[in-house]
Amino acid sequence: MLKYIIKRLFQGIFVVIGISILIFIISRVVPGDPARMALGPRAPQFAVDELRKEMNLDKPLPVQYYYWFKGVIKGDFGKSLNTKRPVITDVKEFLPATLELALLSGFLFIIFATIIGLLSAQYRDTWVDGLTRILSYVGIAIPSFVVAVLLLLIFGYLWPVIPTLGRLSSNITPPPTITGLITVDSLITGNFAAFFDALKHLILPAIALAIGPLFQEARILRSALIDNINKEYISVVTGYGLPKGVIMRKHLLKPSFIPVVSVMGLDFASLMGNAFLVESIFNWPGLSRYGINAMLNKDLNAISAVIIIYGVIFLIVNIIVDLIIAWLDPRIRLGGE
Amino acid sequence: MENTLLDIKNLKVWYRTYKGYAKVVDGINLFVNKGEKVGLVGESGCGKTTTMKTVLRVLDSKVATVPEGEILFKNRDILKMKYNELQQVRKQSISMISQEPTAALNPVFTVGSQIMDIIRYSEQYKDYSKSEMLSLAVKTIKDVLIPDPERILNSYPHQLSGGMKQRICIAMALVTPRELLIADEPGTALDVTVQDQIHKLLKALVEEKKMSLIMITHSLGVARELSDRIYVMYAGNIVEVAQTKELFKNPLHPYTLGLMECVPRLYGGGISEGIYGYIPDYINPPAGCRFYPRCPSAMEICEKEKPPTVSVSEDHKVACFKYH
Ligand SMILES: Nc1ncnc2c1ncn2[C@@H]1O[C@H](COP(=O)(O)OP(=O)(O)OP(=O)(O)O)[C@@H](O)[C@H]1O
Ligand code: SF4
Ligand SMILES: [Mg+2]
């Protein structure tokens, strides 16, 4: 098992290096001199040349990459053209908001996909199954930013019961930054007013992001459950008189969950991508919205940072998914067959 | 009868298919007395597993239906039981060893966890402590002659050999006391020596625990070794039944005679040179005797009418016009 984890980590490191080389090349290929861009068009040439030396831009490309990557590892992505601050400062400010949103969204789709999948398998071919089938066609077909706009329309204009913009209402004192996740920080400091207010702000964008993956996974779980329900091992435990619920939740759910977990991992990754639009719609001060602004402003350092950070997050999610699958399926964990 | 444990009466089981109903089990009668070992013999596809899975009601009810018949267990009809009553029968009275040991074990749980679940939800041992359950599991594994039970309990099915998995399946069926054991061709998938060991083990355990046994097999030879009485089944009909000795001394039905002539082939079509042909189509079965298309002694009447079951002597019955 340990060997397996180490192997996955090594693979992950190589993928990160690959991504970083790609980004480095792209950022050097685009026209424009980074030193000139950093200093502005009116700076004197000698200052630019000096900075070029300082930034190692006068060295050959592989050497430049070496210095650049060394900086990246230490969290030094350079300055943002846009905010005029070090990119890492921006990242520290905006990443927690995106993580908080993504985590809640992931939590929502894991829980509800499981419940809906179980219900529609247990009551297959009844109205329960039919209803979830229709809902899932709708949920899968509508992109998350459309759901976001619809939610904004409903709860922002028609029936304004939930706040629709930002992370926290202006009349609430924010908790001190510990993790950067407002809900967690307010819970740690016992500030329940802030907790509920933050949760209210989170819920709509989280739902917008969760709805597509949720129904897709519920359908996959349903068909995996129905495939396995006719397996001999289920007929065997039924014959031994195990309670229906135990068979459903234990003997049937665990093997059926294996295909769903891989999809959940992929969905979590594409959820970070979808967050680009959803964050903009809900004015959510997250890293995805920051990335969009960086792109619109050709802010190369910021773009590189966002891409590398998302790459690392994908990798971590992938490793977690692999670990969960290995835990669920002993044939993978222990080899053989 | 006081002594009768299981009494299947005129049982029919049909499968829904897209071409219509496959009328597989066609009105069979079969009983098992207390402490009796009964063999159920027939070639592949004749409906042995279907019949016995109906007894525990584990067939997918969306596919299989029972249009007619009774399955009396201690005079109560299993087919009419409410869920709770049925669960009692499953938990403490009847257990069934699956035909496919590899498919019968859940790949994602350890052998130990699967055995423990049977103990935990059994009627007799549900109040046991965890360690008592564990030692019961260990003891049962030892009973089926597996050395190093602790290691096996912590293994996953894919880490075990076919013979090992077969023994685990037997252990699962015997871990809580039962009155009737249905063994569906245990050992078919194994080589002949292991198969023989498994049969001997099964016989010894059943006799020791004074259980009744229904031994399903392709082979009259295996049935002769393990059973007091033998039912011969062909295409969803019981065609002949007799005490084992009597059947071998005086086989009557043409199908039984065919089975006697040679060892049946396990899979695929005909039964070697003994009987030419295949099991009939269950969606449009022959109108008369289901064996008619293959029968060497077929007569005109056999094509149109079903042969009734007649007693030729006490305990010896046959369904064939030759003995009408
Ligand atoms: N779910 C199903 N739908 C339709 N037909 C089925 C289904 N299950 C079994 N059958 C058919 O029922 C017949 C009897 O099957 P069954 O498994 O009971 O035979 P068997 O006597 O146990 O054979 P074997 O010795 O190969 O185990 C076969 O022809 C099979 O094709
Ligand atoms: S009834 Fe006729 S066809 Fe059927 S087994 Fe007897 S002789 Fe053969
Ligand atoms: Mg069978």
XYZ file of C-alpha atoms and ligand atoms in Angstrom:
701
model
C 0.000 0.000 0.000
C 2.770 2.390 0.977
C 4.641 1.490 -2.187
C 1.530 2.323 -4.157
C 1.219 5.768 -2.572
C 4.900 6.554 -3.168
C 4.594 5.485 -6.781
C 1.590 7.756 -7.288
C 3.402 10.675 -5.647
C 6.381 10.264 -7.936
C 4.154 10.170 -10.973
C 2.476 13.311 -9.656
C 5.753 15.152 -9.289
C 6.674 14.383 -12.882
C 3.317 15.630 -14.099
C 3.778 18.907 -12.191
C 7.220 19.360 -13.731
C 5.684 18.693 -17.144
C 2.991 21.301 -16.604
C 5.532 23.824 -15.369
C 7.748 23.343 -18.451
C 4.749 23.826 -20.676
C 3.677 26.991 -18.920
C 7.216 28.306 -18.888
C 7.585 27.801 -22.619
C 4.242 29.413 -23.331
C 5.046 32.399 -21.162
C 8.419 32.865 -22.899
C 7.044 32.335 -26.386
C 4.434 35.075 -26.189
C 5.789 38.342 -27.510
C 6.899 40.988 -25.036
C 9.807 41.343 -22.636
C 8.863 40.456 -19.022
C 11.344 43.007 -17.654
C 9.926 45.728 -19.861
C 6.398 44.734 -18.898
C 7.271 44.829 -15.226
C 8.819 48.293 -15.419
C 6.379 49.879 -17.830
C 6.969 51.531 -21.240
C 8.515 54.686 -19.836
C 11.343 53.115 -17.857
C 14.873 53.816 -19.173
C 16.604 51.050 -21.112
C 19.454 50.600 -18.592
C 16.953 49.874 -15.815
C 15.302 47.281 -18.021
C 18.663 45.680 -18.818
C 19.518 45.590 -15.137
C 16.240 43.893 -14.304
C 16.779 41.434 -17.160
C 20.034 40.442 -15.523
C 18.425 40.222 -12.115
C 15.607 38.057 -13.532
C 18.205 35.903 -15.361
C 16.554 36.737 -18.664
C 19.955 37.104 -20.325
C 20.760 33.409 -19.695
C 19.849 30.503 -22.016
C 16.272 29.171 -21.710
C 17.011 25.992 -19.655
C 18.881 28.098 -17.102
C 16.038 30.595 -17.051
C 13.643 27.709 -16.449
C 15.795 26.469 -13.582
C 15.667 29.838 -11.820
C 11.995 30.294 -12.556
C 11.054 26.826 -11.256
C 13.185 27.320 -8.164
C 11.144 30.438 -7.471
C 7.860 28.662 -8.112
C 8.704 25.961 -5.601
C 9.312 28.648 -3.000
C 5.996 30.255 -3.952
C 7.593 33.098 -5.896
C 5.572 33.600 -9.061
C 6.725 37.145 -9.605
C 4.548 40.233 -9.513
C 1.079 40.576 -10.911
C 0.795 43.245 -13.590
C -2.762 43.763 -12.607
C -2.734 44.101 -8.841
C 0.904 45.228 -8.634
C 1.391 42.846 -5.734
C 3.358 39.599 -5.586
C 1.185 36.920 -7.153
C 1.592 34.731 -4.090
C -0.101 37.382 -1.927
C -3.083 37.363 -4.269
C -3.166 33.582 -4.253
C -3.180 33.487 -0.472
C -6.105 35.857 -0.485
C -8.229 34.257 -3.218
C -7.470 30.529 -3.091
C -9.294 29.840 0.215
C -12.533 31.275 -1.178
C -12.395 28.911 -4.164
C -11.427 25.961 -2.004
C -14.282 26.642 0.369
C -16.715 26.750 -2.528
C -15.306 23.648 -4.201
C -15.237 21.643 -0.984
C -18.840 22.423 -0.117
C -19.867 21.670 -3.663
C -17.968 18.366 -3.612
C -19.518 17.518 -0.263
C -22.993 18.230 -1.680
C -22.574 16.069 -4.744
C -21.013 13.150 -2.878
C -23.824 13.021 -0.316
C -26.742 13.644 -2.642
C -25.443 11.520 -5.508
C -25.203 8.604 -3.082
C -28.679 9.132 -1.662
C -30.349 9.669 -5.033
C -28.433 6.763 -6.599
C -29.467 4.419 -3.803
C -33.106 5.528 -3.895
C -33.465 5.224 -7.642
C -31.876 1.763 -7.615
C -34.002 0.581 -4.713
C -37.184 1.939 -6.270
C -36.149 1.256 -9.822
C -38.881 1.622 -12.426
C -41.184 3.439 -10.005
C -41.995 7.137 -10.014
C -38.963 7.823 -7.786
C -36.666 6.443 -10.462
C -38.577 8.235 -13.210
C -38.381 11.582 -11.446
C -34.643 11.330 -10.794
C -34.151 10.236 -14.393
C -35.853 13.372 -15.713
C -34.062 15.589 -13.192
C -30.753 14.093 -14.175
C -31.275 14.704 -17.889
C -32.015 18.315 -17.044
C -29.167 18.548 -14.532
C -26.608 17.035 -16.871
C -27.710 19.052 -19.890
C -27.720 22.501 -18.283
C -24.236 23.985 -17.777
C -23.406 25.242 -14.314
C -23.246 28.917 -15.297
C -26.829 28.726 -16.550
C -27.872 27.227 -13.232
C -25.938 30.039 -11.570
C -27.788 32.693 -13.558
C -31.138 31.029 -12.841
C -30.407 30.858 -9.118
C -29.328 34.477 -9.190
C -32.568 35.450 -10.921
C -34.728 33.515 -8.511
C -32.971 34.372 -5.259
C -31.611 37.747 -6.228
C -34.728 39.285 -7.785
C -37.892 37.197 -7.605
C -37.578 35.894 -4.082
C -34.637 37.506 -2.345
C -34.260 35.341 0.770
C -30.625 34.349 0.363
C -27.729 36.724 -0.284
C -26.383 36.235 -3.764
C -23.159 38.225 -3.933
C -19.810 37.979 -2.121
C -18.725 35.833 0.810
C -20.126 37.724 3.785
C -22.709 40.443 4.485
C -21.238 43.852 5.239
C -22.867 44.070 8.671
C -21.140 40.898 9.903
C -17.681 41.055 11.478
C -15.515 38.536 9.654
C -13.636 36.020 11.808
C -9.833 36.272 11.977
C -8.091 34.438 9.151
C -6.871 31.048 10.324
C -7.534 28.686 7.436
C -9.021 31.338 5.173
C -12.245 29.323 4.900
C -14.717 31.685 6.540
C -17.084 28.938 7.655
C -14.264 27.005 9.318
C -12.649 30.072 10.859
C -15.932 31.305 12.297
C -16.647 27.877 13.757
C -13.195 27.741 15.335
C -13.697 31.130 16.935
C -17.285 30.395 17.899
C -18.677 33.204 15.755
C -21.939 31.565 14.739
C -23.474 34.656 13.181
C -20.591 34.765 10.735
C -20.795 31.012 10.171
C -24.430 31.025 9.120
C -24.020 34.170 7.074
C -21.013 32.678 5.242
C -22.909 29.439 4.669
C -25.836 31.355 3.175
C -23.466 33.079 0.777
C -21.843 29.780 -0.128
C -24.907 27.725 -0.786
C -26.098 29.094 -4.125
C -22.775 29.008 -5.991
C -22.088 25.611 -4.437
C -25.425 24.286 -5.704
C -24.778 25.752 -9.154
C -21.520 23.854 -9.323
C -22.832 20.643 -7.776
C -25.979 20.070 -9.778
C -24.465 18.628 -12.957
C -21.975 16.258 -11.320
C -24.568 15.244 -8.735
C -27.044 13.813 -11.205
C -24.409 12.326 -13.452
C -22.956 10.416 -10.504
C -26.368 9.419 -9.201
C -27.118 7.791 -12.574
C -23.784 5.989 -12.657
C -24.279 4.747 -9.120
C -27.789 3.603 -9.963
C -26.676 1.549 -12.937
C -23.724 0.086 -11.032
C -26.093 -0.920 -8.218
C -28.561 -2.477 -10.632
C -25.763 -4.346 -12.416
C -24.556 -5.781 -9.157
C -27.962 -6.577 -7.700
C -28.144 -9.682 -9.896
C -24.682 -10.854 -8.894
C -24.482 -14.254 -7.295
C -22.970 -12.849 -4.081
C -26.061 -10.721 -3.504
C -28.328 -13.706 -4.071
C -26.175 -15.604 -1.550
C -26.463 -13.057 1.267
C -30.171 -12.660 0.532
C -30.473 -16.417 0.956
C -28.787 -16.210 4.350
C -31.460 -13.806 5.534
C -29.390 -10.647 5.927
C -31.644 -7.585 6.270
C -32.423 -5.773 3.010
C -30.933 -2.500 4.259
C -27.630 -4.108 5.220
C -27.359 -5.789 1.840
C -28.144 -2.538 0.070
C -25.859 -0.258 2.045
C -22.982 -2.651 2.621
C -22.753 -5.615 0.275
C -24.130 -3.792 -2.728
C -22.983 -0.204 -2.210
C -19.270 -0.820 -1.677
C -18.552 -2.673 -4.921
C -20.888 -0.340 -6.829
C -19.154 2.761 -5.551
C -15.872 1.994 -7.313
C -16.837 3.339 -10.766
C -18.531 6.360 -9.166
C -15.429 7.480 -7.270
C -13.389 7.878 -10.455
C -16.134 10.010 -11.953
C -16.360 12.060 -8.761
C -12.654 12.835 -9.059
C -13.050 13.977 -12.645
C -16.101 16.015 -11.698
C -14.217 17.714 -8.906
C -11.555 18.700 -11.397
C -14.029 20.092 -13.913
C -15.817 21.813 -11.062
C -12.719 23.939 -10.488
C -12.902 24.811 -14.181
C -16.600 25.666 -14.037
C -15.887 27.884 -11.074
C -14.325 30.408 -13.495
C -17.773 31.465 -14.648
C -19.789 30.765 -11.533
C -17.453 32.877 -9.376
C -17.820 35.776 -11.772
C -21.613 35.507 -11.707
C -21.826 35.442 -7.919
C -19.027 37.987 -7.547
C -17.188 35.407 -5.500
C -13.696 36.631 -4.663
C -11.975 33.384 -5.554
C -8.924 32.290 -7.468
C -10.937 31.337 -10.528
C -12.309 34.845 -10.908
C -8.777 36.136 -10.325
C -7.565 33.833 -13.101
C -10.179 35.175 -15.512
C -9.152 38.750 -14.818
C -5.514 37.766 -15.269
C -6.336 36.279 -18.649
C -8.272 39.344 -19.774
C -5.287 41.503 -18.792
C -2.594 39.176 -20.190
C -1.151 39.017 -16.676
C 1.264 36.148 -17.407
C 2.663 35.627 -13.915
C -0.805 35.393 -12.439
C -1.980 33.035 -15.189
C 1.027 30.748 -14.643
C 0.389 30.681 -10.915
C -3.311 29.842 -11.296
C -2.593 27.078 -13.793
C 0.144 25.510 -11.704
C -1.930 25.675 -8.541
C -4.924 24.100 -10.275
C -2.604 21.465 -11.731
C -1.360 20.607 -8.263
C -4.939 20.485 -6.948
C -5.955 18.097 -9.783
C -3.043 15.886 -8.889
C -3.893 15.829 -5.224
C -7.526 15.026 -6.017
C -6.402 12.266 -8.364
C -4.167 10.714 -5.763
C -6.979 10.867 -3.215
C -9.328 9.218 -5.717
C -6.806 6.467 -6.383
C -6.374 5.911 -2.685
C -10.121 5.666 -2.138
C -10.461 3.199 -5.002
C -7.587 1.140 -3.657
C -9.272 1.157 -0.276
C -12.613 0.092 -1.789
C -11.179 -2.553 -4.084
C -8.730 -5.046 -2.589
C -7.978 -6.446 -6.039
C -6.274 -3.150 -6.869
C -4.756 -2.685 -3.444
C -3.282 -6.156 -3.161
C -2.711 -6.887 -6.831
C -3.743 -10.067 -8.586
C -6.529 -10.849 -11.011
C -46.310 -36.335 6.849
C -44.702 -35.615 10.207
C -41.328 -36.635 8.939
C -41.325 -34.427 5.860
C -39.177 -31.312 6.050
C -39.559 -29.835 2.591
C -42.344 -30.678 0.204
C -42.404 -29.084 -3.237
C -45.754 -29.577 -4.954
C -46.426 -29.025 -8.630
C -43.967 -26.149 -8.786
C -43.710 -24.104 -11.964
C -41.135 -21.383 -12.510
C -41.099 -19.195 -15.587
C -38.618 -16.575 -16.739
C -39.760 -13.503 -18.613
C -37.782 -13.050 -21.788
C -38.300 -10.664 -24.665
C -39.554 -13.582 -26.763
C -42.119 -14.650 -24.166
C -42.112 -16.780 -21.047
C -39.431 -19.440 -20.748
C -41.390 -22.159 -18.969
C -38.389 -23.721 -17.284
C -39.634 -25.590 -14.242
C -42.738 -27.461 -15.308
C -44.687 -28.731 -12.335
C -42.219 -30.690 -10.270
C -42.874 -32.661 -7.093
C -40.047 -33.271 -4.683
C -39.852 -33.896 -0.967
C -37.098 -34.304 1.580
C -37.494 -36.077 4.894
C -35.748 -35.122 8.086
C -32.151 -36.322 8.032
C -32.498 -37.598 4.482
C -29.975 -37.046 1.716
C -31.580 -36.539 -1.645
C -29.882 -36.242 -5.015
C -31.193 -34.069 -7.836
C -29.608 -35.142 -11.090
C -29.912 -33.718 -14.555
C -27.878 -32.231 -17.331
C -26.914 -28.596 -17.609
C -29.849 -26.239 -18.096
C -32.579 -28.574 -16.881
C -33.634 -26.191 -14.104
C -31.997 -27.539 -10.950
C -30.637 -24.210 -9.759
C -33.838 -22.424 -10.726
C -35.892 -24.826 -8.591
C -33.697 -24.520 -5.539
C -33.306 -20.747 -5.731
C -37.082 -20.567 -5.769
C -37.118 -22.414 -2.454
C -35.186 -19.535 -0.849
C -36.970 -16.990 -3.033
C -33.730 -15.436 -4.196
C -34.517 -15.234 -7.910
C -35.007 -11.731 -9.280
C -38.762 -11.276 -8.984
C -38.725 -8.953 -11.997
C -37.609 -11.852 -14.176
C -38.801 -15.058 -12.542
C -42.427 -15.827 -11.711
C -44.084 -18.775 -10.041
C -47.427 -19.258 -11.771
C -48.309 -22.374 -9.833
C -47.199 -24.581 -7.000
C -46.409 -24.811 -3.313
C -43.178 -25.097 -1.399
C -44.101 -26.426 2.007
C -41.448 -26.148 4.657
C -42.703 -27.845 7.819
C -46.179 -27.494 6.322
C -45.917 -23.741 5.785
C -45.849 -22.491 2.217
C -42.659 -20.522 1.649
C -44.165 -18.885 -1.419
C -46.948 -17.343 0.677
C -44.781 -16.258 3.601
C -44.532 -12.625 4.625
C -41.057 -11.103 4.577
C -40.377 -11.638 8.295
C -41.387 -15.269 8.273
C -39.344 -15.894 5.141
C -36.320 -14.276 6.787
C -36.650 -16.717 9.695
C -36.477 -19.654 7.289
C -33.455 -18.133 5.561
C -31.717 -17.339 8.831
C -32.115 -20.587 10.672
C -33.609 -23.386 8.613
C -32.294 -23.670 5.079
C -28.958 -22.761 3.576
C -27.726 -23.124 0.044
C -24.211 -23.556 -1.302
C -23.900 -21.681 -4.552
C -22.885 -23.378 -7.768
C -20.164 -20.810 -8.472
C -17.901 -20.275 -5.457
C -16.007 -17.456 -7.143
C -19.124 -15.448 -7.941
C -20.695 -16.281 -4.588
C -18.129 -14.317 -2.591
C -18.192 -10.547 -2.591
C -14.854 -9.373 -4.039
C -14.523 -6.289 -1.841
C -14.954 -7.852 1.594
C -12.694 -10.277 3.430
C -13.840 -13.847 3.808
C -14.000 -13.229 7.547
C -16.285 -10.221 7.218
C -18.666 -12.213 5.015
C -18.828 -15.116 7.442
C -19.210 -12.748 10.385
C -22.191 -11.096 8.713
C -23.969 -14.430 8.493
C -23.310 -15.016 12.188
C -24.274 -11.480 13.187
C -27.640 -11.651 11.458
C -28.419 -15.260 12.370
C -31.137 -16.047 14.860
C -28.995 -18.216 17.127
C -25.875 -16.116 17.487
C -27.030 -12.522 17.097
C -26.334 -11.827 20.781
C -22.789 -13.183 20.701
C -19.940 -10.850 21.507
C -17.532 -10.003 18.744
C -14.867 -12.381 20.039
C -17.369 -15.232 20.416
C -18.442 -14.663 16.820
C -14.847 -14.690 15.718
C -14.032 -17.944 17.442
C -17.155 -19.478 15.923
C -15.958 -18.383 12.496
C -12.513 -19.834 13.162
C -14.002 -23.115 14.298
C -16.180 -23.376 11.206
C -13.231 -22.705 8.922
C -11.338 -25.475 10.713
C -14.317 -27.785 10.199
C -13.946 -27.512 6.449
C -10.326 -28.593 6.797
C -8.640 -25.308 6.084
C -5.336 -24.928 7.901
C -4.402 -21.495 9.242
C -7.983 -20.183 9.610
C -6.948 -16.757 10.925
C -5.021 -15.954 7.770
C -7.889 -17.138 5.557
C -10.404 -15.003 7.457
C -8.309 -11.942 6.670
C -7.978 -12.820 2.990
C -9.992 -11.493 0.110
C -11.649 -13.984 -2.273
C -9.253 -13.229 -5.138
C -6.347 -14.366 -2.991
C -7.761 -17.880 -2.604
C -7.784 -20.904 -4.876
C -11.000 -22.360 -6.293
C -10.969 -25.263 -3.860
C -10.452 -22.877 -0.968
C -13.368 -20.708 -2.068
C -15.563 -23.799 -2.362
C -14.685 -24.732 1.215
C -15.448 -21.196 2.377
C -18.870 -21.454 0.733
C -19.499 -24.699 2.592
C -18.344 -23.086 5.831
C -20.776 -20.213 5.287
C -23.622 -22.667 4.863
C -22.718 -24.571 8.015
C -21.645 -21.802 10.363
C -25.082 -21.644 11.950
C -27.079 -24.814 12.506
C -29.586 -25.544 9.739
C -32.076 -28.289 9.101
C -31.670 -28.438 5.356
C -28.608 -27.894 3.220
C -28.965 -27.420 -0.516
C -25.633 -28.046 -2.231
C -25.604 -26.875 -5.829
C -22.950 -28.939 -7.593
C -20.174 -28.146 -5.163
C -16.876 -28.905 -6.802
C -17.942 -28.933 -10.452
C -15.408 -26.252 -11.244
C -12.599 -28.129 -9.490
C -10.343 -30.967 -10.539
C -11.531 -34.472 -9.801
C -9.437 -35.158 -6.700
C -10.423 -31.905 -4.989
C -14.021 -32.498 -6.030
C -13.899 -35.892 -4.374
C -12.475 -34.436 -1.154
C -15.196 -31.793 -1.101
C -17.923 -34.419 -1.518
C -16.551 -36.578 1.286
C -16.247 -33.556 3.549
C -19.786 -32.471 2.811
C -21.179 -35.906 3.498
C -19.321 -36.199 6.791
C -20.459 -32.763 7.990
C -24.089 -33.293 7.022
C -24.205 -36.655 8.758
C -22.482 -35.318 11.840
C -24.953 -32.460 12.129
C -27.926 -34.693 11.232
C -29.052 -32.290 8.536
C -31.097 -33.034 5.479
C -29.312 -32.581 2.181
C -30.335 -31.852 -1.366
C -27.341 -32.626 -3.512
C -27.563 -31.136 -6.989
C -25.302 -32.732 -9.550
C -24.855 -33.606 -13.209
C -23.606 -37.021 -12.386
C -25.503 -40.098 -11.271
C -22.174 -41.373 -9.914
C -21.861 -38.483 -7.483
C -25.517 -38.792 -6.498
C -25.060 -42.503 -5.819
C -22.229 -41.774 -3.404
C -23.967 -38.996 -1.511
C -27.685 -39.671 -1.460
C -30.322 -42.034 -0.108
C -32.818 -41.197 -2.793
C -32.419 -39.746 -6.274
C -34.612 -37.486 -8.370
C -33.799 -37.478 -12.077
C -34.741 -34.211 -13.712
C -35.096 -33.463 -17.380
C -36.067 -30.084 -18.841
C -38.004 -28.933 -15.821
C -39.705 -32.263 -15.121
C -38.912 -34.919 -12.565
C -38.831 -37.960 -14.841
C -37.929 -40.600 -12.308
C -37.424 -40.957 -8.564
C -36.336 -43.948 -6.504
C -34.153 -45.065 -3.624
C -30.550 -44.978 -4.788
C -30.134 -48.772 -4.739
C -33.406 -49.357 -6.512
C -32.615 -46.783 -9.193
C -29.312 -48.378 -10.041
C -30.782 -51.867 -9.979
C -33.828 -51.032 -11.993
C -33.597 -47.775 -13.977
C -36.722 -47.234 -16.047
C -36.946 -43.869 -17.769
C -35.157 -43.670 -21.135
C -33.379 -40.519 -19.936
C -32.134 -42.268 -16.788
C -30.925 -45.130 -18.926
C -29.062 -42.653 -21.102
C -27.450 -41.090 -18.037
C -26.424 -44.534 -16.789
C -24.770 -45.426 -20.051
C -22.077 -42.847 -19.791
C -20.717 -40.076 -17.681
C -22.509 -36.924 -18.741
C -20.542 -34.125 -20.291
C -20.679 -31.049 -18.131
C -21.332 -28.267 -20.583
C -22.755 -27.855 -24.037
C -25.128 -30.102 -25.794
C -25.834 -33.785 -25.722
C -24.881 -36.243 -23.076
C -22.115 -37.944 -24.961
C -23.215 -40.894 -27.089
C -25.812 -41.896 -24.531
C -28.506 -39.468 -25.580
C -28.391 -37.502 -28.778
C -29.605 -33.884 -28.935
C -30.156 -30.869 -26.748
C -32.403 -29.622 -23.965
C -35.548 -28.250 -25.648
C -36.413 -24.606 -26.128
C -38.283 -23.491 -22.996
C -40.256 -20.772 -24.731
C -41.958 -23.244 -27.091
C -41.425 -26.561 -25.340
C -42.647 -29.818 -26.928
C -46.374 -30.217 -26.374
C -46.138 -33.784 -25.121
C -43.207 -35.409 -23.373
C -40.353 -32.914 -23.179
C -37.910 -35.739 -23.862
C -39.716 -36.807 -27.017
C -37.309 -35.183 -29.537
C -34.375 -37.108 -28.079
C -36.032 -40.279 -26.853
C -34.856 -43.547 -28.443
C -38.089 -45.311 -27.481
C -40.545 -42.548 -28.375
C -44.077 -43.544 -29.373
C -46.808 -41.712 -31.200
C -48.669 -40.657 -28.060
C -45.522 -39.072 -26.579
C -45.601 -36.240 -29.098
C -49.035 -34.983 -28.079
C -49.560 -35.891 -24.460
C -47.621 -35.390 -21.293
C -46.741 -38.670 -19.639
C -48.286 -38.838 -16.149
C -46.148 -39.937 -13.224
C -46.896 -43.509 -12.204
C -45.691 -45.591 -9.279
C -44.037 -48.788 -10.331
C -43.301 -49.848 -6.788
C -43.276 -48.176 -3.430
C -41.005 -45.094 -3.678
C -40.215 -45.702 -7.313
C -41.999 -43.376 -9.717
C -41.507 -42.693 -13.382
C -43.081 -40.309 -15.902
C -43.086 -42.179 -19.192
C -45.692 -43.816 -21.400
C -43.596 -46.965 -21.614
C -44.675 -47.808 -18.077
C -48.221 -46.597 -18.340
N -32.705 -14.990 -15.727
C -33.032 -15.880 -16.654
N -33.767 -15.514 -17.736
C -34.110 -16.416 -18.687
N -33.758 -17.701 -18.649
C -33.030 -18.134 -17.612
C -32.625 -17.252 -16.565
N -31.889 -17.953 -15.677
C -31.854 -19.212 -16.151
N -32.529 -19.338 -17.311
C -32.701 -20.566 -18.116
O -33.303 -21.535 -17.317
C -32.803 -22.804 -17.635
C -32.430 -23.548 -16.392
O -31.356 -22.900 -15.758
P -30.741 -23.466 -14.396
O -29.596 -22.602 -14.054
O -31.809 -23.613 -13.409
O -30.227 -24.888 -14.852
P -29.338 -25.922 -14.062
O -30.052 -27.209 -14.101
O -28.972 -25.389 -12.740
O -28.077 -26.013 -15.013
P -26.546 -26.169 -14.627
O -26.332 -27.602 -14.398
O -25.833 -25.693 -15.844
O -26.330 -25.331 -13.435
C -31.646 -22.602 -18.591
O -32.056 -22.952 -19.897
C -31.367 -21.139 -18.513
O -30.984 -20.657 -19.770
S -42.910 -40.618 -22.590
Fe -42.324 -41.303 -24.602
S -40.908 -39.783 -25.299
Fe -41.142 -39.512 -23.161
S -39.500 -40.657 -22.290
Fe -41.229 -42.021 -22.309
S -41.071 -43.039 -24.197
Fe -39.692 -41.371 -24.366
Mg -27.237 -24.827 -11.871
